[in-house]
């Protein structure tokens, strides 16, 4: 089996590449031309990957890539994925995270219509939530340019599936973290901050809204669900989540306690870090995925926090 992964150098791309290699896949990763190449997340498997240059902003490069590779499965994980940046770069976010999905689908339709495609949708599409918990049928109400772009990407995938009879599915993944998470994301900001304070490199950690609640899981568990969706007899969309949510404050409490520290002595709530429009309470209902796919997370919330803190302590030591 041949898989093509866009966004292979990201957190999810690296875990998915590992997972597929373990299943005997031939894995091609799409990377953008850059003056500073960042392959740290896939350095340990880079010699087993076929890395090709193409870009979500360049339709022709996507068509040529798919014609050349002829993948059985396509995982579109590439996006402008950091929500706060979507306010400062809303146009670019739309090009990558919305229109970019159309380019991938169009390239697939032209070059390899028999392939199966996974589109990375996001719980940020629910935004100002209409119901708790959120299911595959919950209406979307995005609260950021990123969330709006993801809604477009989600529905254009549905549209191509129904219009052209493509096997194209979306996974509505709730927040999933790991030691490979970008340093700018709040979970990694906390685990890295705890490690720095524990080792005497910093004294304080500035965070935004401590009351925001997220449904957090381990990225390694969630990429397994992506693959499972493409093994189904018919294409369907699924919510992938842990089924429980926790506040940023709770994340900080567990992280600092794991390092033997009192979070209240180090955390400062900074109004400058609060989003223009906050998403307060994301909680996913993944009962459909559990029933149809047989999927369930293997890492619980405290285990995830401790894993991330331990990894940052080891790295900084």
Coordinates of C-alpha atoms in Angstrom, one line a residue:
X1 CA 0.0 0.0 0.0
X2 CA 1.2 3.5 -0.9
X3 CA 0.3 6.5 1.3
X4 CA 0.8 10.2 0.6
X5 CA 0.9 12.5 3.6
X6 CA 0.8 16.3 3.3
X7 CA 2.1 18.0 6.5
X8 CA 4.4 15.0 7.2
X9 CA 6.8 17.2 9.2
X10 CA 4.1 18.2 11.7
X11 CA 3.1 16.5 14.9
X12 CA 0.3 14.3 13.3
X13 CA 2.2 13.7 10.1
X14 CA 5.2 12.3 12.0
X15 CA 3.1 9.9 14.2
X16 CA 1.0 8.8 11.2
X17 CA 4.2 8.1 9.1
X18 CA 5.5 5.9 11.9
X19 CA 2.2 4.1 12.2
X20 CA 1.9 3.4 8.5
X21 CA 5.6 2.3 8.2
X22 CA 4.8 -0.2 11.0
X23 CA 2.0 -1.5 8.8
X24 CA 4.3 -2.1 5.9
X25 CA 3.2 1.0 3.8
X26 CA 5.4 2.8 1.4
X27 CA 5.1 6.4 2.7
X28 CA 5.6 9.6 0.6
X29 CA 5.6 12.9 2.4
X30 CA 4.8 16.2 0.8
X31 CA 7.1 19.0 1.9
X32 CA 7.2 22.7 0.9
X33 CA 10.3 24.3 -0.5
X34 CA 11.8 26.2 2.3
X35 CA 15.1 27.9 2.9
X36 CA 15.1 26.4 6.4
X37 CA 14.1 22.7 6.3
X38 CA 12.7 21.4 9.6
X39 CA 12.7 17.6 9.7
X40 CA 13.3 17.2 13.5
X41 CA 10.0 15.3 14.1
X42 CA 10.7 12.7 11.3
X43 CA 14.6 12.6 11.6
X44 CA 14.5 9.1 13.1
X45 CA 12.5 7.7 10.1
X46 CA 13.6 10.1 7.3
X47 CA 15.6 7.4 5.5
X48 CA 12.5 5.3 5.2
X49 CA 10.4 8.0 3.7
X50 CA 10.1 9.4 0.1
X51 CA 9.9 13.2 0.5
X52 CA 8.7 15.2 -2.5
X53 CA 8.3 18.9 -2.9
X54 CA 4.8 20.3 -3.6
X55 CA 2.6 23.0 -2.2
X56 CA -1.0 23.5 -1.2
X57 CA -0.9 26.9 -2.9
X58 CA 0.2 25.4 -6.3
X59 CA -2.4 23.2 -8.0
X60 CA 0.0 21.9 -10.7
X61 CA 2.5 20.7 -8.2
X62 CA -0.2 18.6 -6.4
X63 CA -1.4 17.1 -9.7
X64 CA 2.1 16.1 -10.7
X65 CA 2.8 14.7 -7.3
X66 CA -0.3 12.5 -7.3
X67 CA 0.3 11.4 -10.9
X68 CA 3.8 10.3 -10.0
X69 CA 3.1 8.6 -6.7
X70 CA -0.3 7.1 -7.5
X71 CA -1.2 6.7 -3.8
X72 CA -3.8 4.3 -2.4
X73 CA -4.4 6.6 0.5
X74 CA -4.0 10.4 0.9
X75 CA -3.8 12.1 4.3
X76 CA -4.3 15.9 4.0
X77 CA -2.8 17.1 7.3
X78 CA -1.1 20.3 6.0
X79 CA -2.7 23.5 7.1
X80 CA -2.0 26.8 8.8
X81 CA -2.8 25.2 12.1
X82 CA -2.1 27.7 14.9
X83 CA -5.4 29.4 15.8
X84 CA -4.0 32.8 17.1
X85 CA -2.0 33.3 13.9
X86 CA -5.2 33.0 11.9
X87 CA -6.2 36.4 13.1
X88 CA -3.0 38.0 12.0
X89 CA -2.8 36.1 8.7
X90 CA -6.5 35.4 7.8
X91 CA -5.9 35.5 4.0
X92 CA -3.1 33.0 4.1
X93 CA -5.1 30.8 6.5
X94 CA -7.9 30.7 4.0
X95 CA -5.6 29.8 1.1
X96 CA -3.9 26.9 2.9
X97 CA -6.6 25.6 5.2
X98 CA -9.7 26.1 3.0
X99 CA -8.8 26.5 -0.7
X100 CA -5.8 24.2 -0.3
X101 CA -8.3 21.4 0.5
X102 CA -10.1 22.0 -2.8
X103 CA -6.8 21.8 -4.7
X104 CA -5.9 18.5 -3.1
X105 CA -9.4 17.1 -3.9
X106 CA -9.2 18.4 -7.5
X107 CA -5.7 16.9 -7.9
X108 CA -7.0 13.5 -6.6
X109 CA -10.0 13.6 -8.9
X110 CA -7.8 14.2 -11.9
X111 CA -4.7 12.0 -11.1
X112 CA -5.9 9.2 -8.8
X113 CA -9.7 9.1 -8.3
X114 CA -9.6 5.6 -6.9
X115 CA -7.5 6.6 -4.0
X116 CA -9.0 7.2 -0.5
X117 CA -8.6 10.6 1.1
X118 CA -8.6 11.7 4.8
X119 CA -9.2 15.4 5.4
X120 CA -8.2 16.8 8.8
X121 CA -11.2 18.6 10.2
X122 CA -11.2 20.2 13.6
X123 CA -13.2 20.7 16.8
X124 CA -12.6 24.4 16.3
X125 CA -15.4 24.3 13.7
X126 CA -17.8 24.0 16.6
X127 CA -16.5 27.2 18.2
X128 CA -19.4 28.8 20.1
X129 CA -20.9 25.4 20.7
X130 CA -24.6 24.8 20.1
X131 CA -24.7 21.7 22.3
X132 CA -22.5 19.7 24.7
X133 CA -21.1 17.3 23.9
X134 CA -20.5 17.8 20.2
X135 CA -21.3 15.0 17.7
X136 CA -21.1 14.6 13.9
X137 CA -24.5 16.3 13.7
X138 CA -23.8 19.3 15.9
X139 CA -24.1 22.6 13.9
X140 CA -20.8 24.5 13.3
X141 CA -20.3 28.0 14.7
X142 CA -16.5 28.8 14.2
X143 CA -15.0 31.6 16.2
X144 CA -11.7 32.2 14.3
X145 CA -10.5 32.5 10.7
X146 CA -8.9 29.1 11.3
X147 CA -12.2 27.6 12.3
X148 CA -14.0 29.2 9.4
X149 CA -11.4 27.8 7.0
X150 CA -11.7 24.3 8.5
X151 CA -15.5 24.4 8.0
X152 CA -14.9 25.2 4.3
X153 CA -12.4 22.3 4.0
X154 CA -14.9 20.0 5.7
X155 CA -17.8 20.8 3.5
X156 CA -15.8 20.8 0.2
X157 CA -14.7 17.3 1.1
X158 CA -18.4 16.3 1.6
X159 CA -19.2 18.0 -1.7
X160 CA -16.5 16.2 -3.7
X161 CA -17.5 12.9 -2.1
X162 CA -21.1 13.3 -3.2
X163 CA -20.5 15.0 -6.5
X164 CA -17.7 12.8 -7.9
X165 CA -18.2 9.6 -5.9
X166 CA -14.7 9.9 -4.3
X167 CA -13.8 8.0 -1.1
X168 CA -13.1 11.2 0.9
X169 CA -13.7 11.5 4.6
X170 CA -13.2 14.0 7.3
X171 CA -12.1 13.3 10.9
X172 CA -13.4 15.9 13.3
X173 CA -10.5 15.6 15.7
X174 CA -10.6 17.3 19.0
X175 CA -7.4 18.7 20.6
X176 CA -4.6 16.1 20.5
X177 CA -1.2 16.8 22.0
X178 CA 2.2 15.1 22.4
X179 CA 5.9 15.9 23.1
X180 CA 6.0 16.8 19.4
X181 CA 3.4 19.5 19.7
X182 CA 4.6 23.0 18.5
X183 CA 6.1 25.1 21.3
X184 CA 3.5 27.8 20.6
X185 CA 0.5 25.7 21.5
X186 CA -0.8 26.2 25.1
X187 CA -0.2 22.5 26.2
X188 CA 3.4 22.5 25.0
X189 CA 3.9 26.0 26.3
X190 CA 2.9 24.7 29.7
X191 CA 5.0 21.5 29.7
X192 CA 8.0 23.4 28.3
X193 CA 7.5 26.3 30.8
X194 CA 7.3 23.8 33.7
X195 CA 10.5 22.1 32.6
X196 CA 12.3 25.5 32.3
X197 CA 11.1 26.7 35.8
X198 CA 12.0 23.3 37.4
X199 CA 15.5 23.6 35.9
X200 CA 16.0 27.2 37.0
X201 CA 15.8 28.6 33.5
X202 CA 12.7 30.7 34.1
X203 CA 10.6 31.9 37.0
X204 CA 7.1 32.5 35.6
X205 CA 4.8 31.3 32.8
X206 CA 2.3 33.7 31.1
X207 CA -0.9 32.1 29.9
X208 CA -4.2 33.5 28.5
X209 CA -7.7 32.2 29.5
X210 CA -7.2 29.7 32.3
X211 CA -10.9 28.8 32.2
X212 CA -11.1 27.6 28.5
X213 CA -11.9 23.9 28.4
X214 CA -10.7 21.5 25.8
X215 CA -11.1 17.8 25.1
X216 CA -7.4 16.7 25.0
X217 CA -6.0 13.4 23.8
X218 CA -2.7 11.9 22.7
X219 CA -1.8 12.5 19.0
X220 CA -0.5 8.9 18.6
X221 CA -3.9 7.6 19.4
X222 CA -5.7 10.0 17.0
X223 CA -3.6 9.1 13.9
X224 CA -4.7 5.5 14.3
X225 CA -8.3 6.7 13.9
X226 CA -7.4 8.4 10.7
X227 CA -6.2 5.2 9.2
X228 CA -9.2 3.3 10.5
X229 CA -11.6 5.6 8.7
X230 CA -10.0 4.8 5.4
X231 CA -10.4 1.0 5.9
X232 CA -14.2 1.3 6.1
X233 CA -16.4 -0.1 3.3
X234 CA -18.0 3.3 2.8
X235 CA -16.8 6.8 3.4
X236 CA -18.2 8.5 6.6
X237 CA -17.1 11.4 8.8
X238 CA -16.2 10.8 12.5
X239 CA -15.7 12.8 15.7
X240 CA -12.5 11.6 17.4
X241 CA -12.2 12.7 21.0
X242 CA -11.5 11.6 24.6
X243 CA -15.0 12.3 25.8
X244 CA -13.8 14.4 28.7
X245 CA -12.7 18.0 28.9
X246 CA -10.4 19.9 31.2
X247 CA -9.5 23.6 31.7
X248 CA -6.1 25.1 30.9
X249 CA -5.9 25.7 34.7
X250 CA -6.2 21.9 35.3
X251 CA -3.5 21.2 32.7
X252 CA -1.2 23.6 34.5
X253 CA -2.0 22.2 37.9
X254 CA -1.1 18.6 36.9
X255 CA 2.0 19.7 35.0
X256 CA 3.5 21.8 37.8
X257 CA 2.6 19.1 40.4
X258 CA 4.3 16.4 38.4
X259 CA 7.5 18.5 38.6
X260 CA 7.0 19.1 42.4
X261 CA 6.0 22.7 41.9
X262 CA 3.0 24.9 42.9
X263 CA 1.5 26.4 39.7
X264 CA 0.0 29.4 41.6
X265 CA 3.5 30.6 42.4
X266 CA 4.5 30.7 38.7
X267 CA 1.5 31.2 36.4
X268 CA 0.4 34.7 35.4
X269 CA -2.8 35.2 33.4
X270 CA -2.0 37.7 30.7
X271 CA -5.0 39.5 29.1
X272 CA -2.8 40.1 26.0
X273 CA -2.9 36.4 25.3
X274 CA -6.7 36.0 25.3
X275 CA -8.3 35.4 21.8
X276 CA -10.5 38.1 20.2
X277 CA -13.3 35.5 20.2
X278 CA -12.9 32.7 22.7
X279 CA -14.0 29.1 22.3
X280 CA -15.0 28.1 25.9
X281 CA -16.1 24.5 26.1
X282 CA -15.2 21.8 23.6
X283 CA -16.3 18.3 24.5
X284 CA -16.5 15.5 21.9
X285 CA -18.8 12.5 21.7
X286 CA -16.9 9.8 19.9
X287 CA -19.4 7.0 20.4
X288 CA -19.9 6.6 16.6
X289 CA -16.1 6.0 16.2
X290 CA -16.1 3.6 19.1
X291 CA -19.0 1.7 17.6
X292 CA -18.0 1.6 13.9
X293 CA -14.2 1.7 14.1
X294 CA -13.6 0.0 17.4
X295 CA -11.4 3.0 18.2
X296 CA -10.6 4.1 21.8
X297 CA -7.8 6.3 23.2
X298 CA -5.0 4.5 25.1
X299 CA -3.5 7.6 27.0
X300 CA -5.6 9.4 29.6
X301 CA -5.4 13.1 30.4
X302 CA -3.0 13.0 33.4
X303 CA -0.8 10.5 31.5
X304 CA -0.6 12.9 28.6
X305 CA 0.4 15.8 30.7
X306 CA 3.0 13.8 32.6
X307 CA 4.4 12.4 29.3
X308 CA 4.8 16.0 27.9
X309 CA 6.5 17.3 31.0
X310 CA 8.9 14.4 31.2
X311 CA 9.8 14.8 27.6
X312 CA 10.6 18.5 28.0
X313 CA 12.6 17.9 31.2
X314 CA 14.7 15.3 29.4
X315 CA 15.2 17.6 26.4
X316 CA 16.2 20.6 28.4
X317 CA 18.5 18.7 30.8

